[in-house]
């Protein structure tokens, strides 16, 4: 099992495809070359990287080509996920129909929901199971092909089933965002489902942690112009400027708003 420093080194290598020893050393100038070497040796022993001359290369695909599996992503940026989840859970109220997208942040968010009566539609098998443990929740799981990476059901069955369902508020997740490509994911089936959900919903809320900013995956399913609220921990001035230019409301830790304030914003946008 990797420690926090080793995990950060792996994230850097995975994000860039490969990294020079000097780049990794620059991340941790207070650690010796031998310590960094042992870190790389440990990461390689677990099969995540391969050592190359003067550095290391990611052993799989880079995040720009393929998404990490769910268990890997659950361990990444946990503090950011929790901050975003606390904000998102507070804008969910009883008496409305919600769609919960698949994703590690959405899954984290379910743990912060009060034990109230909610009506939830979801494409995520693990989210459905988590919510099913709550006696008050009405949960509809879309059918379709289960993606082993995201644990999401998608495909023609999901799209057909969605046609007969009403979505007032869509709580969406993304695997990447850039100003050029918008919100992206690694599966064409998931991309089609996400597009359909956003088109059906009266209000779309997108969850985005800082690690996703600047990442592009093959399939764009939305742009800022298609969403209403962005919940993020990112302080990217470019992102905030782009959101403002598209009249997207941004919630973030330290924005000065109370949960009641944020819920009031959502209710206003729905009317």
Short mmCIF file of C-alpha atoms in Angstrom, two decimals:
data_model
loop_
_atom_site.label_atom_id
_atom_site.label_comp_id
_atom_site.label_asym_id
_atom_site.label_seq_id
_atom_site.Cartn_x
_atom_site.Cartn_y
_atom_site.Cartn_z
CA UNK A 1 0.00 0.00 0.00
CA UNK A 2 1.35 3.41 -0.96
CA UNK A 3 1.82 6.19 1.55
CA UNK A 4 0.62 9.74 0.90
CA UNK A 5 3.90 10.91 -0.68
CA UNK A 6 4.09 7.87 -2.96
CA UNK A 7 0.47 8.36 -4.00
CA UNK A 8 1.18 11.98 -4.94
CA UNK A 9 4.20 10.89 -6.99
CA UNK A 10 2.07 8.30 -8.78
CA UNK A 11 -0.64 10.88 -9.51
CA UNK A 12 2.00 13.20 -11.02
CA UNK A 13 3.43 10.43 -13.23
CA UNK A 14 -0.05 9.26 -14.28
CA UNK A 15 -1.15 12.80 -15.10
CA UNK A 16 1.89 13.43 -17.31
CA UNK A 17 2.48 9.92 -18.65
CA UNK A 18 6.05 9.96 -17.39
CA UNK A 19 8.33 12.03 -15.19
CA UNK A 20 12.05 12.70 -14.81
CA UNK A 21 13.77 11.96 -11.52
CA UNK A 22 14.63 15.67 -11.23
CA UNK A 23 10.95 16.61 -11.54
CA UNK A 24 9.97 14.20 -8.80
CA UNK A 25 12.85 15.38 -6.59
CA UNK A 26 11.70 18.98 -7.08
CA UNK A 27 8.34 18.02 -5.58
CA UNK A 28 10.07 16.90 -2.38
CA UNK A 29 13.33 18.85 -2.04
CA UNK A 30 13.62 17.97 1.66
CA UNK A 31 13.86 14.25 0.91
CA UNK A 32 17.05 12.48 -0.17
CA UNK A 33 17.60 10.94 -3.59
CA UNK A 34 17.62 7.53 -1.91
CA UNK A 35 14.18 8.13 -0.37
CA UNK A 36 12.74 9.13 -3.73
CA UNK A 37 14.39 6.10 -5.32
CA UNK A 38 12.78 3.82 -2.72
CA UNK A 39 9.42 5.50 -3.37
CA UNK A 40 9.69 4.77 -7.09
CA UNK A 41 10.80 1.23 -6.35
CA UNK A 42 7.70 0.71 -4.18
CA UNK A 43 5.34 2.20 -6.79
CA UNK A 44 6.92 0.02 -9.48
CA UNK A 45 6.63 -3.10 -7.30
CA UNK A 46 2.87 -2.51 -7.11
CA UNK A 47 2.69 -2.40 -10.90
CA UNK A 48 1.72 1.26 -11.35
CA UNK A 49 4.86 2.46 -13.14
CA UNK A 50 7.94 1.18 -14.97
CA UNK A 51 11.38 2.65 -14.50
CA UNK A 52 12.97 4.25 -17.55
CA UNK A 53 16.30 5.98 -18.07
CA UNK A 54 16.33 9.05 -15.83
CA UNK A 55 12.78 8.67 -14.54
CA UNK A 56 9.58 6.64 -14.59
CA UNK A 57 6.64 6.06 -16.94
CA UNK A 58 3.05 5.26 -16.06
CA UNK A 59 2.44 1.56 -16.63
CA UNK A 60 -1.11 1.97 -17.92
CA UNK A 61 -2.81 4.57 -20.03
CA UNK A 62 -2.60 8.20 -19.05
CA UNK A 63 -5.73 9.84 -17.63
CA UNK A 64 -6.18 11.58 -20.99
CA UNK A 65 -6.77 8.19 -22.57
CA UNK A 66 -8.51 6.14 -19.91
CA UNK A 67 -10.10 6.56 -16.52
CA UNK A 68 -8.72 4.93 -13.38
CA UNK A 69 -10.84 2.24 -11.78
CA UNK A 70 -13.31 3.24 -9.09
CA UNK A 71 -11.33 2.00 -6.09
CA UNK A 72 -8.26 3.95 -7.22
CA UNK A 73 -10.28 7.15 -7.67
CA UNK A 74 -11.96 6.81 -4.27
CA UNK A 75 -8.52 7.17 -2.68
CA UNK A 76 -7.60 10.30 -4.63
CA UNK A 77 -8.33 13.87 -3.47
CA UNK A 78 -10.44 12.59 -0.58
CA UNK A 79 -10.48 15.94 1.24
CA UNK A 80 -11.69 17.72 -1.90
CA UNK A 81 -14.39 15.11 -2.49
CA UNK A 82 -15.65 15.52 1.05
CA UNK A 83 -15.74 19.33 0.83
CA UNK A 84 -17.65 19.20 -2.43
CA UNK A 85 -19.95 16.47 -1.13
CA UNK A 86 -20.91 18.45 1.97
CA UNK A 87 -21.95 21.39 -0.20
CA UNK A 88 -23.80 19.21 -2.72
CA UNK A 89 -25.70 17.19 -0.12
CA UNK A 90 -27.06 20.39 1.40
CA UNK A 91 -28.80 21.44 -1.85
CA UNK A 92 -30.77 18.20 -2.03
CA UNK A 93 -34.23 18.35 -0.46
CA UNK A 94 -37.22 16.09 -0.19
CA UNK A 95 -40.11 16.35 -2.62
CA UNK A 96 -38.06 16.56 -5.81
CA UNK A 97 -36.85 14.01 -8.34
CA UNK A 98 -33.06 13.77 -8.55
CA UNK A 99 -30.65 12.03 -10.88
CA UNK A 100 -27.38 10.97 -9.27
CA UNK A 101 -24.59 10.38 -11.78
CA UNK A 102 -21.86 7.78 -11.32
CA UNK A 103 -18.52 8.72 -9.83
CA UNK A 104 -16.45 8.64 -6.65
CA UNK A 105 -17.54 12.16 -5.61
CA UNK A 106 -21.22 11.29 -6.06
CA UNK A 107 -20.69 8.12 -4.03
CA UNK A 108 -18.98 10.17 -1.30
CA UNK A 109 -21.90 12.62 -1.34
CA UNK A 110 -24.43 9.91 -0.50
CA UNK A 111 -22.73 9.47 2.87
CA UNK A 112 -23.52 13.08 3.78
CA UNK A 113 -27.23 12.92 2.95
CA UNK A 114 -29.54 13.16 5.97
CA UNK A 115 -31.82 10.18 6.51
CA UNK A 116 -34.79 11.77 4.73
CA UNK A 117 -37.27 10.63 2.08
CA UNK A 118 -35.65 11.17 -1.32
CA UNK A 119 -36.63 10.16 -4.84
CA UNK A 120 -33.44 9.20 -6.67
CA UNK A 121 -32.74 7.95 -10.18
CA UNK A 122 -29.17 6.80 -10.72
CA UNK A 123 -26.98 5.05 -13.27
CA UNK A 124 -24.47 4.00 -10.59
CA UNK A 125 -24.87 0.50 -9.19
CA UNK A 126 -22.85 1.27 -6.04
CA UNK A 127 -24.80 4.48 -5.38
CA UNK A 128 -28.07 2.57 -5.72
CA UNK A 129 -26.92 -0.06 -3.23
CA UNK A 130 -25.76 2.59 -0.76
CA UNK A 131 -29.08 4.45 -0.96
CA UNK A 132 -31.08 1.20 -0.78
CA UNK A 133 -29.82 0.76 2.79
CA UNK A 134 -31.94 3.77 3.72
CA UNK A 135 -35.55 2.80 4.30
CA UNK A 136 -36.86 6.23 3.31
CA UNK A 137 -35.22 6.40 -0.13
CA UNK A 138 -37.05 5.59 -3.35
CA UNK A 139 -34.29 4.46 -5.71
CA UNK A 140 -34.54 3.70 -9.43
CA UNK A 141 -31.45 2.12 -11.00
CA UNK A 142 -31.16 2.47 -14.75
CA UNK A 143 -30.44 -0.77 -16.57
CA UNK A 144 -27.81 -1.37 -19.22
CA UNK A 145 -24.23 -2.48 -19.53
CA UNK A 146 -22.18 -2.12 -16.35
CA UNK A 147 -18.85 -0.35 -16.82
CA UNK A 148 -16.23 -1.96 -14.54
CA UNK A 149 -14.28 1.32 -14.35
CA UNK A 150 -17.08 3.67 -13.25
CA UNK A 151 -19.62 1.10 -11.97
CA UNK A 152 -22.18 2.89 -14.13
CA UNK A 153 -24.95 1.35 -16.21
CA UNK A 154 -25.32 2.83 -19.69
CA UNK A 155 -26.24 1.97 -23.26
CA UNK A 156 -29.54 1.77 -25.14
CA UNK A 157 -31.39 0.18 -22.21
CA UNK A 158 -30.49 3.07 -19.94
CA UNK A 159 -31.49 5.63 -22.55
CA UNK A 160 -34.82 3.90 -23.20
CA UNK A 161 -35.61 3.63 -19.49
CA UNK A 162 -34.72 7.28 -18.92
CA UNK A 163 -37.32 8.39 -21.48
CA UNK A 164 -40.17 7.47 -19.11
CA UNK A 165 -38.63 9.19 -16.07
CA UNK A 166 -38.77 12.80 -14.93
CA UNK A 167 -35.62 14.51 -13.65
CA UNK A 168 -35.94 17.82 -11.87
CA UNK A 169 -32.36 18.14 -10.63
CA UNK A 170 -29.34 16.31 -12.08
CA UNK A 171 -26.28 15.96 -9.85
CA UNK A 172 -23.55 15.23 -12.37
CA UNK A 173 -19.90 14.17 -12.20
CA UNK A 174 -17.09 14.52 -14.68
CA UNK A 175 -13.74 12.82 -15.25
CA UNK A 176 -12.17 15.93 -16.75
CA UNK A 177 -12.69 19.58 -17.61
CA UNK A 178 -10.89 22.03 -19.85
CA UNK A 179 -11.96 25.30 -21.43
CA UNK A 180 -11.31 23.75 -24.84
CA UNK A 181 -13.12 20.40 -24.45
CA UNK A 182 -15.63 21.12 -21.69
CA UNK A 183 -16.68 18.26 -19.40
CA UNK A 184 -15.38 14.90 -20.58
CA UNK A 185 -15.52 11.20 -19.76
CA UNK A 186 -13.91 8.01 -21.06
CA UNK A 187 -16.97 6.12 -22.38
CA UNK A 188 -19.16 6.99 -25.36
CA UNK A 189 -22.13 5.18 -23.77
CA UNK A 190 -21.77 7.18 -20.57
CA UNK A 191 -21.34 10.36 -22.58
CA UNK A 192 -24.64 9.76 -24.38
CA UNK A 193 -26.44 9.04 -21.13
CA UNK A 194 -25.03 12.12 -19.41
CA UNK A 195 -26.11 14.30 -22.34
CA UNK A 196 -29.65 12.90 -22.22
CA UNK A 197 -29.91 13.45 -18.46
CA UNK A 198 -28.72 17.06 -18.73
CA UNK A 199 -31.20 17.73 -21.54
CA UNK A 200 -34.08 16.28 -19.48
CA UNK A 201 -33.32 18.01 -16.19
CA UNK A 202 -34.68 21.37 -15.10
CA UNK A 203 -31.52 22.13 -13.10
CA UNK A 204 -28.03 20.69 -13.63
CA UNK A 205 -25.41 20.71 -10.87
CA UNK A 206 -21.86 19.67 -11.80
CA UNK A 207 -19.33 18.44 -9.23
CA UNK A 208 -15.69 19.09 -10.12
CA UNK A 209 -12.58 18.68 -7.97
CA UNK A 210 -9.32 20.47 -8.73
CA UNK A 211 -7.54 17.34 -10.01
CA UNK A 212 -9.95 17.15 -12.96
CA UNK A 213 -9.26 20.69 -14.19
CA UNK A 214 -7.04 20.59 -17.27
CA UNK A 215 -7.75 16.90 -17.94
CA UNK A 216 -9.28 15.84 -21.27
CA UNK A 217 -10.86 12.47 -21.95
CA UNK A 218 -12.16 11.38 -25.36
CA UNK A 219 -15.86 12.21 -25.05
CA UNK A 220 -17.35 15.63 -24.31
CA UNK A 221 -20.80 15.40 -22.77
CA UNK A 222 -21.35 19.01 -21.70
CA UNK A 223 -20.01 22.53 -21.70
CA UNK A 224 -20.38 25.21 -19.06
CA UNK A 225 -23.25 26.61 -21.10
CA UNK A 226 -25.32 23.49 -20.40
CA UNK A 227 -25.12 23.57 -16.59
CA UNK A 228 -26.59 25.85 -13.95
CA UNK A 229 -24.43 25.32 -10.85
CA UNK A 230 -20.80 24.27 -10.47
CA UNK A 231 -19.60 22.91 -7.12
CA UNK A 232 -15.81 22.82 -6.93
CA UNK A 233 -12.82 23.21 -4.66
CA UNK A 234 -10.75 24.60 -7.54
CA UNK A 235 -9.46 28.14 -7.28
CA UNK A 236 -8.58 28.31 -10.98
CA UNK A 237 -9.21 31.89 -12.03
CA UNK A 238 -9.70 30.76 -15.61
CA UNK A 239 -12.39 28.31 -14.54
CA UNK A 240 -14.20 30.87 -12.39
CA UNK A 241 -14.02 33.44 -15.18
CA UNK A 242 -15.38 30.95 -17.73
CA UNK A 243 -18.21 30.01 -15.35
CA UNK A 244 -19.10 33.65 -14.86
CA UNK A 245 -19.18 34.31 -18.59
CA UNK A 246 -21.75 31.50 -18.96
CA UNK A 247 -23.85 32.73 -16.01
CA UNK A 248 -23.03 29.58 -14.05
CA UNK A 249 -23.38 29.89 -10.28
CA UNK A 250 -20.30 28.57 -8.47
CA UNK A 251 -20.34 27.11 -4.96
CA UNK A 252 -17.04 26.39 -3.26
CA UNK A 253 -15.63 25.98 0.27
CA UNK A 254 -15.23 29.41 1.81
CA UNK A 255 -17.66 31.16 -0.54
CA UNK A 256 -19.41 32.74 2.45
CA UNK A 257 -22.73 31.03 1.76
CA UNK A 258 -24.66 28.93 4.25
CA UNK A 259 -26.36 25.67 3.24
CA UNK A 260 -29.67 27.55 3.41
CA UNK A 261 -28.29 30.23 1.07
CA UNK A 262 -27.21 27.64 -1.49
CA UNK A 263 -30.52 25.80 -1.30
CA UNK A 264 -32.33 29.10 -1.85
CA UNK A 265 -30.26 29.71 -5.00
CA UNK A 266 -31.24 26.28 -6.34
CA UNK A 267 -34.91 26.85 -5.59
CA UNK A 268 -34.80 30.23 -7.31
CA UNK A 269 -33.25 28.70 -10.43
CA UNK A 270 -35.98 26.05 -10.49
CA UNK A 271 -38.77 28.62 -10.55
#
